[in-house]
mmCIF file of C-alpha atoms in Angstrom:
data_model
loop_
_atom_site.group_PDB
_atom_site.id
_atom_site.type_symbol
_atom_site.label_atom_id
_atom_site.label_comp_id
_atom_site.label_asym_id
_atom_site.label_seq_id
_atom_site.Cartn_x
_atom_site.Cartn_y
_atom_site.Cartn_z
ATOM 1 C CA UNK A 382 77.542 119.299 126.878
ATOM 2 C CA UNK A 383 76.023 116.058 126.411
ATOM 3 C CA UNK A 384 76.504 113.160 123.372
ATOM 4 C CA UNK A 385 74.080 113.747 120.850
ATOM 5 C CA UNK A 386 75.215 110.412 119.263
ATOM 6 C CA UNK A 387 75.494 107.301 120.537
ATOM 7 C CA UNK A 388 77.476 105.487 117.411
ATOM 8 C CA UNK A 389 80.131 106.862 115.061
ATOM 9 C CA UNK A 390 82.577 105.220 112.451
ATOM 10 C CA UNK A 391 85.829 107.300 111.631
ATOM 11 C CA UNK A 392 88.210 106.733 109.703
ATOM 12 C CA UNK A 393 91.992 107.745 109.706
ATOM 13 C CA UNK A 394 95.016 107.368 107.427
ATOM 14 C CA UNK A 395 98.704 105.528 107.621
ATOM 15 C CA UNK A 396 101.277 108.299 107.712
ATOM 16 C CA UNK A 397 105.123 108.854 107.395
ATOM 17 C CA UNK A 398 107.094 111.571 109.075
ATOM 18 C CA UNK A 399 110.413 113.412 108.247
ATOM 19 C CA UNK A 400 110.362 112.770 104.663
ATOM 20 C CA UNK A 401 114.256 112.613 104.883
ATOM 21 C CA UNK A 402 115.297 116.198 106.448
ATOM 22 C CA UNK A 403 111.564 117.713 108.001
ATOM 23 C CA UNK A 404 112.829 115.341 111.434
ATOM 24 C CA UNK A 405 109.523 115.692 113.400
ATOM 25 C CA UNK A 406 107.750 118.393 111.358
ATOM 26 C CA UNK A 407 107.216 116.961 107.973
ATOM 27 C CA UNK A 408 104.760 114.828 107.132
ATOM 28 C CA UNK A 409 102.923 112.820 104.244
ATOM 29 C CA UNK A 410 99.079 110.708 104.273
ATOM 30 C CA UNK A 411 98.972 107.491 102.326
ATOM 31 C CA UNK A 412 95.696 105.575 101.437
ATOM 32 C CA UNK A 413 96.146 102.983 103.945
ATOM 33 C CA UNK A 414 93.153 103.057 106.715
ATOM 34 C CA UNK A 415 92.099 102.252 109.964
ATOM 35 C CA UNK A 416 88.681 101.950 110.508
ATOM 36 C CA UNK A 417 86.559 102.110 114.495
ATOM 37 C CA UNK A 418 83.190 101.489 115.115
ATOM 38 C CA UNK A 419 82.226 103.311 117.940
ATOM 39 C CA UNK A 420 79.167 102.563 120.376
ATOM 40 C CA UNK A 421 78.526 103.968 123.562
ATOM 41 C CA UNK A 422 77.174 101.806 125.853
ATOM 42 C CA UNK A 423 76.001 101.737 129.669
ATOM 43 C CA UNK A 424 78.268 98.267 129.778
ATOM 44 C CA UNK A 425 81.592 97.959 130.585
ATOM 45 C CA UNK A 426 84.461 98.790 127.379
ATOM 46 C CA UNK A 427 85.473 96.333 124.990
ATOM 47 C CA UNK A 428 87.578 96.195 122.280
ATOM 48 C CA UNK A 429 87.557 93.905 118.985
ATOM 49 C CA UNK A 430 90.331 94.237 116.624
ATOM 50 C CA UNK A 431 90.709 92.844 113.036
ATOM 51 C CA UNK A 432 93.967 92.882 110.907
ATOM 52 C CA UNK A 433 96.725 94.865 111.929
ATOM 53 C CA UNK A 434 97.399 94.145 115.926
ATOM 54 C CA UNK A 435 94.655 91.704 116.332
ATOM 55 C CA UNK A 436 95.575 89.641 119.441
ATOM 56 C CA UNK A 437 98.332 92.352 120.849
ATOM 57 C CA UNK A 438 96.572 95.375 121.629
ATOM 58 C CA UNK A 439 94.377 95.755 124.892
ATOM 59 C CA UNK A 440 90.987 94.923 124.485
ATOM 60 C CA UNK A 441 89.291 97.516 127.641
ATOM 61 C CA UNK A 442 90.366 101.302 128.975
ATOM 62 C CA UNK A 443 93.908 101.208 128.446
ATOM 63 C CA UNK A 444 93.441 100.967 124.334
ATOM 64 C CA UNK A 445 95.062 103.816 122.677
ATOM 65 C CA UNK A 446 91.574 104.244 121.197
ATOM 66 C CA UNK A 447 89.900 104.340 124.155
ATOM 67 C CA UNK A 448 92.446 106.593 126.114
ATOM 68 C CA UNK A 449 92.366 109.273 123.239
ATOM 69 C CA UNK A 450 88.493 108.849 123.154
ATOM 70 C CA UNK A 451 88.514 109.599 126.908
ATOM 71 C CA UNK A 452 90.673 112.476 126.785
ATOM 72 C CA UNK A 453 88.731 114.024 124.025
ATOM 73 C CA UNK A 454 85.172 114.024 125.967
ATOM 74 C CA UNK A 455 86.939 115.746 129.127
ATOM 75 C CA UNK A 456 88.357 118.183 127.164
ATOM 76 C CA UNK A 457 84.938 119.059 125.641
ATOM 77 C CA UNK A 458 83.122 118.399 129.004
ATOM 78 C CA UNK A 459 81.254 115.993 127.444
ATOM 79 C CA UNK A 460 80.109 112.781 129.640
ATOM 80 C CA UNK A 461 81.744 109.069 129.485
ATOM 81 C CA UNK A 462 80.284 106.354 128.627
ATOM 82 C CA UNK A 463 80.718 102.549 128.589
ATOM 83 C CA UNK A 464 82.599 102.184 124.843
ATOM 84 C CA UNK A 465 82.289 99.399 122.727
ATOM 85 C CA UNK A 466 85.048 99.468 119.697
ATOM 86 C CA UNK A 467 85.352 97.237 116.547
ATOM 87 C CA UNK A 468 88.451 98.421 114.777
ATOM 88 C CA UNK A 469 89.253 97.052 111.282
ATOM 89 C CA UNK A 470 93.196 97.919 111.420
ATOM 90 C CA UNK A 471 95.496 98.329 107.871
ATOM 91 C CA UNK A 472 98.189 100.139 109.390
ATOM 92 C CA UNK A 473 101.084 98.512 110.232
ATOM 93 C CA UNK A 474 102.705 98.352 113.758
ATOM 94 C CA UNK A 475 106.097 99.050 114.857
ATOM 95 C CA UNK A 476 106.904 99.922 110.910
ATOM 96 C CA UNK A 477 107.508 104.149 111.131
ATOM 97 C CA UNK A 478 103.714 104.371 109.447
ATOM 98 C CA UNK A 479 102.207 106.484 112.283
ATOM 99 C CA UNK A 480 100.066 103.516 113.878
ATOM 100 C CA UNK A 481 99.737 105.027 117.109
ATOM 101 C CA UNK A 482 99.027 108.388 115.885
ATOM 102 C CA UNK A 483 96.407 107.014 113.741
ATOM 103 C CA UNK A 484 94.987 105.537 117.246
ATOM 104 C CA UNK A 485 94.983 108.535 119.143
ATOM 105 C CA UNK A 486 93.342 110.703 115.965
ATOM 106 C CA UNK A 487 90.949 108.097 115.392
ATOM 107 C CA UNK A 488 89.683 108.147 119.292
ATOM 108 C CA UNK A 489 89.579 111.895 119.098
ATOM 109 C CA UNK A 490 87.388 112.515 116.197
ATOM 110 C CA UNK A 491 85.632 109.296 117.095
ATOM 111 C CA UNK A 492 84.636 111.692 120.612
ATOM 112 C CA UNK A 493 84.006 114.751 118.078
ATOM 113 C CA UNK A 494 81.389 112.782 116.157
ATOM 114 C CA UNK A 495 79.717 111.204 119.243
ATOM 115 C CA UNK A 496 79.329 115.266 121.295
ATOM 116 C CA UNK A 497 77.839 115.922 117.383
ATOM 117 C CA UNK A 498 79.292 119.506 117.763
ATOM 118 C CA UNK A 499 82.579 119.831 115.699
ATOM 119 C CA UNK A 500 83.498 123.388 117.537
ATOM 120 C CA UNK A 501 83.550 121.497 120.569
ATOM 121 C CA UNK A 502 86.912 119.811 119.814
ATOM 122 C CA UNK A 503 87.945 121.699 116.683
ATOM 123 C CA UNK A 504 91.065 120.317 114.664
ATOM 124 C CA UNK A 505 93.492 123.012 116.374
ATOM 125 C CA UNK A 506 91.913 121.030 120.061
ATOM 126 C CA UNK A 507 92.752 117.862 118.614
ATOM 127 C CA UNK A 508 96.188 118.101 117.021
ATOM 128 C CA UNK A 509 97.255 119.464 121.243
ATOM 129 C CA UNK A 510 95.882 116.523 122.557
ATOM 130 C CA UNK A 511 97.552 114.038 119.875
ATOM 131 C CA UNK A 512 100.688 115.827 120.463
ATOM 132 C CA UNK A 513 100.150 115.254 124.440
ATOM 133 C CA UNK A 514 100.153 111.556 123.694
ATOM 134 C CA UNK A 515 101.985 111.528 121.184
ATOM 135 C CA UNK A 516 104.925 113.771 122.097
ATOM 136 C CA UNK A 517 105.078 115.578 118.426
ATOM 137 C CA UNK A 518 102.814 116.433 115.433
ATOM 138 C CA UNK A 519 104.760 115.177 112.651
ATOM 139 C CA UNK A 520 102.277 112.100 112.112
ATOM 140 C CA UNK A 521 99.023 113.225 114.247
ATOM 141 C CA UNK A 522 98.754 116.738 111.979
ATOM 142 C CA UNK A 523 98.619 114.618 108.606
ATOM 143 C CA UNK A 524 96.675 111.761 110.350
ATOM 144 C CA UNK A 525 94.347 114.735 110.962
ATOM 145 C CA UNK A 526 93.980 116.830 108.035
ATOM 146 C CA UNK A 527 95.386 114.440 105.237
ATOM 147 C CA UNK A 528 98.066 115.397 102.489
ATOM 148 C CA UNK A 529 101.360 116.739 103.291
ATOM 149 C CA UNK A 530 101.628 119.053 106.048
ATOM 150 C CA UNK A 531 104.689 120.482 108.443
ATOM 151 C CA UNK A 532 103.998 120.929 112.457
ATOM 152 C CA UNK A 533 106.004 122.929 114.646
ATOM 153 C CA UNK A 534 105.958 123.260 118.296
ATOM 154 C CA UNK A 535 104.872 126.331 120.046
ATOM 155 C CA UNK A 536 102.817 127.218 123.011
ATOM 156 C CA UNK A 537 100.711 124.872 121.290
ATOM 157 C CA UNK A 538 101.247 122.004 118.379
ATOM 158 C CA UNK A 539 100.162 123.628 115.458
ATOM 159 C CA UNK A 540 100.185 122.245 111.377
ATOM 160 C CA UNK A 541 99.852 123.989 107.744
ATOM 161 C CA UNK A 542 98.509 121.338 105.036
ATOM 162 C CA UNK A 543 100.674 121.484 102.072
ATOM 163 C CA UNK A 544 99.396 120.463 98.426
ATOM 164 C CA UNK A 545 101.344 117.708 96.514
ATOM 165 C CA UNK A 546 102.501 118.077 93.054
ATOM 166 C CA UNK A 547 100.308 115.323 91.121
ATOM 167 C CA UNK A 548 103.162 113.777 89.573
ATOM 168 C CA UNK A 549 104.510 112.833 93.401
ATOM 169 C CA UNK A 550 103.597 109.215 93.869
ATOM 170 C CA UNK A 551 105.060 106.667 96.916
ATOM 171 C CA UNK A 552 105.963 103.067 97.317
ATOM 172 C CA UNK A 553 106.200 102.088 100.925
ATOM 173 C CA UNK A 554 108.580 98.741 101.400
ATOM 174 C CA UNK A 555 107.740 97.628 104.510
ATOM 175 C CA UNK A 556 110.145 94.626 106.248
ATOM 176 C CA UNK A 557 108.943 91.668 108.642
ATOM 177 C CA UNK A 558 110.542 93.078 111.523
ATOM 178 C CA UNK A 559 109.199 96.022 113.801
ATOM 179 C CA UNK A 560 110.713 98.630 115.584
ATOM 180 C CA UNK A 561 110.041 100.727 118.790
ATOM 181 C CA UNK A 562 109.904 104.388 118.226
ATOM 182 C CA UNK A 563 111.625 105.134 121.625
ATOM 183 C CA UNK A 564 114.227 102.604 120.516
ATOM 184 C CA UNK A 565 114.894 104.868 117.349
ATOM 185 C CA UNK A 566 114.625 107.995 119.393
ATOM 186 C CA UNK A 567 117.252 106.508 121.671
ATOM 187 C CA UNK A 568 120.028 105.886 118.784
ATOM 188 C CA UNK A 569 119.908 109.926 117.790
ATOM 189 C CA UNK A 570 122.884 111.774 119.365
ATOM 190 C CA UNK A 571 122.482 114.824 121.946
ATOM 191 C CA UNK A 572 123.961 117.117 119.807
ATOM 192 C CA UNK A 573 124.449 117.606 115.775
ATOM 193 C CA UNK A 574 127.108 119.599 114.134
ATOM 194 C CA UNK A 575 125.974 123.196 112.845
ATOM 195 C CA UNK A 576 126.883 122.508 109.307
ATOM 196 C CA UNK A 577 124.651 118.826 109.920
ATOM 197 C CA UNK A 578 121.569 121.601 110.682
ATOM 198 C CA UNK A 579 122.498 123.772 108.241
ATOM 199 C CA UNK A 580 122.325 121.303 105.715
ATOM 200 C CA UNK A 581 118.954 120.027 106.487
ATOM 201 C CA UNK A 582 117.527 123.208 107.200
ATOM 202 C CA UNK A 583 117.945 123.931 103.493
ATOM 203 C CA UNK A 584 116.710 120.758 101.912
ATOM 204 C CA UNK A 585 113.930 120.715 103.638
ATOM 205 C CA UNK A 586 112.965 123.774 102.557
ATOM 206 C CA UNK A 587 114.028 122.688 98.931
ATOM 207 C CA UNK A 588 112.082 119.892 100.584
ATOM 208 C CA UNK A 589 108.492 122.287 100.239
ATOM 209 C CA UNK A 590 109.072 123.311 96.984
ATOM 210 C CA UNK A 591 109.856 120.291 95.564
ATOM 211 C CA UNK A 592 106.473 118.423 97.138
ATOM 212 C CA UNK A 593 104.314 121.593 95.805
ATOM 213 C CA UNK A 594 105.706 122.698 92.321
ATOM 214 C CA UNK A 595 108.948 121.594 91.875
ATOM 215 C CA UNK A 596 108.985 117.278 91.591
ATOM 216 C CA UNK A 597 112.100 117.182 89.555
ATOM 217 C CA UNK A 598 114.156 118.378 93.216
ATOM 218 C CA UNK A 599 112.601 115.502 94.880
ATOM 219 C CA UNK A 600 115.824 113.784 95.079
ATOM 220 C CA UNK A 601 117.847 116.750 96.247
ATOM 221 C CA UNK A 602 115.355 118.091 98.491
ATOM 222 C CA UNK A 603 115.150 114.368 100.609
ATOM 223 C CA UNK A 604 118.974 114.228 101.502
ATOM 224 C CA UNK A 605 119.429 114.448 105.299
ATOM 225 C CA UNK A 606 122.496 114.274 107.759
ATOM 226 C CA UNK A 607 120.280 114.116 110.955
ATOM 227 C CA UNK A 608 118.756 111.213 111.913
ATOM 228 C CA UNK A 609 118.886 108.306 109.186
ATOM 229 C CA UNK A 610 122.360 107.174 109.536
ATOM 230 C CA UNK A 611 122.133 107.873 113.302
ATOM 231 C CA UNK A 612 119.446 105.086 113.708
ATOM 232 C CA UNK A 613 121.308 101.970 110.766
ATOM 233 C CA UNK A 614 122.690 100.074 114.409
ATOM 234 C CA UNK A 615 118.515 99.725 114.960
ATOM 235 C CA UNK A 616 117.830 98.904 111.326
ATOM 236 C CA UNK A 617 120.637 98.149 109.196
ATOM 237 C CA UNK A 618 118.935 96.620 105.919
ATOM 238 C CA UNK A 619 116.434 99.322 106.212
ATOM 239 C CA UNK A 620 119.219 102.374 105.853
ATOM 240 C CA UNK A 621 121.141 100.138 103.499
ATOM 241 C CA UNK A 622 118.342 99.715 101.386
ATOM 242 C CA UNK A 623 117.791 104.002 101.291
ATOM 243 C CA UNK A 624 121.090 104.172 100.037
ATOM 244 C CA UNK A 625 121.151 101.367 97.629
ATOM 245 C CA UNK A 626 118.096 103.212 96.377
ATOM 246 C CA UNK A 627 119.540 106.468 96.150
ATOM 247 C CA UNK A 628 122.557 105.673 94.451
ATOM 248 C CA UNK A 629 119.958 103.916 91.499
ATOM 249 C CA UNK A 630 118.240 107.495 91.309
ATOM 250 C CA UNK A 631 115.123 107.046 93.359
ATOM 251 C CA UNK A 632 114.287 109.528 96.343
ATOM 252 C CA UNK A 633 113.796 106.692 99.581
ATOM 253 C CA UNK A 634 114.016 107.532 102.938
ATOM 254 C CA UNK A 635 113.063 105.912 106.255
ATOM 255 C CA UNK A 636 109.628 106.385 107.181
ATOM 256 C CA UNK A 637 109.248 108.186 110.317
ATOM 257 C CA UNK A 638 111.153 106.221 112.833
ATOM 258 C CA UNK A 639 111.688 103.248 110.524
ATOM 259 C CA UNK A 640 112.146 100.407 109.483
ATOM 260 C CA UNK A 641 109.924 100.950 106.761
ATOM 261 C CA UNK A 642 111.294 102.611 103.767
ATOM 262 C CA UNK A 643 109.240 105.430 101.721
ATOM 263 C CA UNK A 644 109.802 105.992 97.967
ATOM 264 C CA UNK A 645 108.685 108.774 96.401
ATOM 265 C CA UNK A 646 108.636 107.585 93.523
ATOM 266 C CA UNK A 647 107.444 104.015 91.719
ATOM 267 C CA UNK A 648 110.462 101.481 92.124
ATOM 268 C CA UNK A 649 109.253 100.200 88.886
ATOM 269 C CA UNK A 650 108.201 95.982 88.810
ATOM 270 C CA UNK A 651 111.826 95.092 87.830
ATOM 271 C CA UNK A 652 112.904 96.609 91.304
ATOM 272 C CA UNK A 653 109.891 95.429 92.755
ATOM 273 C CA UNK A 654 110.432 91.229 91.995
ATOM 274 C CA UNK A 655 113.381 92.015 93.096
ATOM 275 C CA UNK A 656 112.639 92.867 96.481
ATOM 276 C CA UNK A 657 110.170 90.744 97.013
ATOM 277 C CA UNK A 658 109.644 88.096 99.675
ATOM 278 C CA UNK A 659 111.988 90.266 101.696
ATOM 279 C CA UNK A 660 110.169 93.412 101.906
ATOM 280 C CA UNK A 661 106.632 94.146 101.459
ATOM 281 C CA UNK A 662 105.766 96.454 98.592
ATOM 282 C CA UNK A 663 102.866 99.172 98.675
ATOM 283 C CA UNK A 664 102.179 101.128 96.373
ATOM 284 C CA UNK A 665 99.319 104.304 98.118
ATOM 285 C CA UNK A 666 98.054 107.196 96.735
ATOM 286 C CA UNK A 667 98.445 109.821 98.852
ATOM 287 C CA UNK A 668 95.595 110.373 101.082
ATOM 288 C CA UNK A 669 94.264 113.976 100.898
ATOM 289 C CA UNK A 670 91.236 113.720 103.659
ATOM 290 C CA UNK A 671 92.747 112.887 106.338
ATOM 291 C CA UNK A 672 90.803 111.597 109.185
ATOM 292 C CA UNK A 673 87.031 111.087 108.054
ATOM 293 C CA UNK A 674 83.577 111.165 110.059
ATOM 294 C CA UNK A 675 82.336 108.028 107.604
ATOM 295 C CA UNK A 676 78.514 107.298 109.960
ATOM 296 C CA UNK A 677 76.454 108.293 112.306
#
């Protein structure tokens, strides 16, 4: 195996896991983008970052980039290389919208297009290896293949893509503070009452049919009794805000580990003004590709 490429540009979506009651196997693809230049080099690595993280990440080997880059040549017994990366970061960090998954994807398909030879680390290859850094699927598998999609755990990480009903649409309200995802992990109890699962079990399979056919269960089908309320000591105006939303009628939930706050559904400007200046508002279509080869 050798690199048939020495350059590559890839480019990889802003997700949000759970969608209310999917906890760690639902997730959804918004058009928000990172963007890495990739050269190989015979130098040593560097890293330039614009936007999103620009002075805070590494800048050599231990960037998440780099790392997932790295792991995605030895899998495919492909040689290293010196790396030089430019990324051009939108996705947010420490805000629940799958930054770090959107690293690790990016570095992997970033190593697919450089080897040239896509069966060499095929999608199925580089949803494990997210899930190895990442510890789940729920953002790496949309990350990868765009959309909606629910992971589950097996032997192996594995993902179905889901399609969403046109008339879905999202507003992501994103606060000034951050959040550590091991932080939010850490508030979730050890054990949850069988009625709790029960509960979520069936709205998030309401949860599937509303996404796919059924938009008018939306609201229904993104109840959950699992992990939201667990978590409001880490990010109180965030789970306030979900519920001051839900009691107006629209379907918000935290966005994977928080403290942003999804909406599927347009808050409206009204709503919007409102909120402004202590939340920022986004309003993304849904992103359907998934990660993207974008040059050679």
């Amino acid at each position: 195996m050798r690199l048939l490429y020495d350059q590559a540009s890839v480019r990889v979506p802003a997700t949000s896991a759970n969608l209310g009651p999917g906890f760690d196997a639902f997730g959804l693809a918004h058009r928000i983008h990172d963007v890495v230049h990739v050269r190989a080099t015979t130098g040593a690595t560097a890293v330039e970052v614009t936007g999103e993280g620009a002075g805070e990440v590494p800048d050599g080997e231990t960037h998440l980039v780099v790392r997932a880059l790295r792991a995605g040549l030895e899998y495919a017994g492909a040689p290293q290389a010196g790396l030089h990366l430019r990324c051009v970061n939108a996705i947010p960090h420490g805000r629940g919208m799958g930054s770090s998954a959107g690293a690790v994807v990016a570095g992997l398909v970033a190593a697919r297009a450089l080897i040239g030879d896509p069966d060499a680390l095929a999608d199925g290859a580089v949803l494990e290896l997210a899930t190895e850094f990442e510890g789940h699927p729920d953002n790496a598998a949309p990350a990868l293949l765009g959309g909606a999609t629910i992971a589950w755990m097996g032997p192996e990480a594995r993902a179905a893509r889901i399609e969403v009903h046109p008339e879905i649409a999202c507003t992501v309200l994103i606060p000034t503070e951050r959040l550590a995802t091991h932080r939010a992990r850490a508030a979730l109890p050890r054990t949850v009452a069988h009625a709790d699962a029960a509960f979520n079990a069936g709205r998030a399979g309401l949860l599937t049919l509303a996404l796919t056919s059924r938009p008018d269960l939306i609201m229904a089908a993104t109840e959950d009794r699992l992990h939201q309320d667990h978590r409001a000591d880490a990010m109180m105006a965030s789970v306030a805000l979900v519920h001051r939303l839900r009691e107006r009628g629209l379907p918000a939930v935290i966005s994977g580990a928080g403290p942003s706050v999804l909406v599927l559904a347009d808050v409206g400007p009204e709503l919007e003004a409102e909120l402004a200046g202590r939340w920022r508002v986004l309003h993304p279509r849904i992103d359907r590709d998934g990660a993207q080869i974008l040059a050679r």
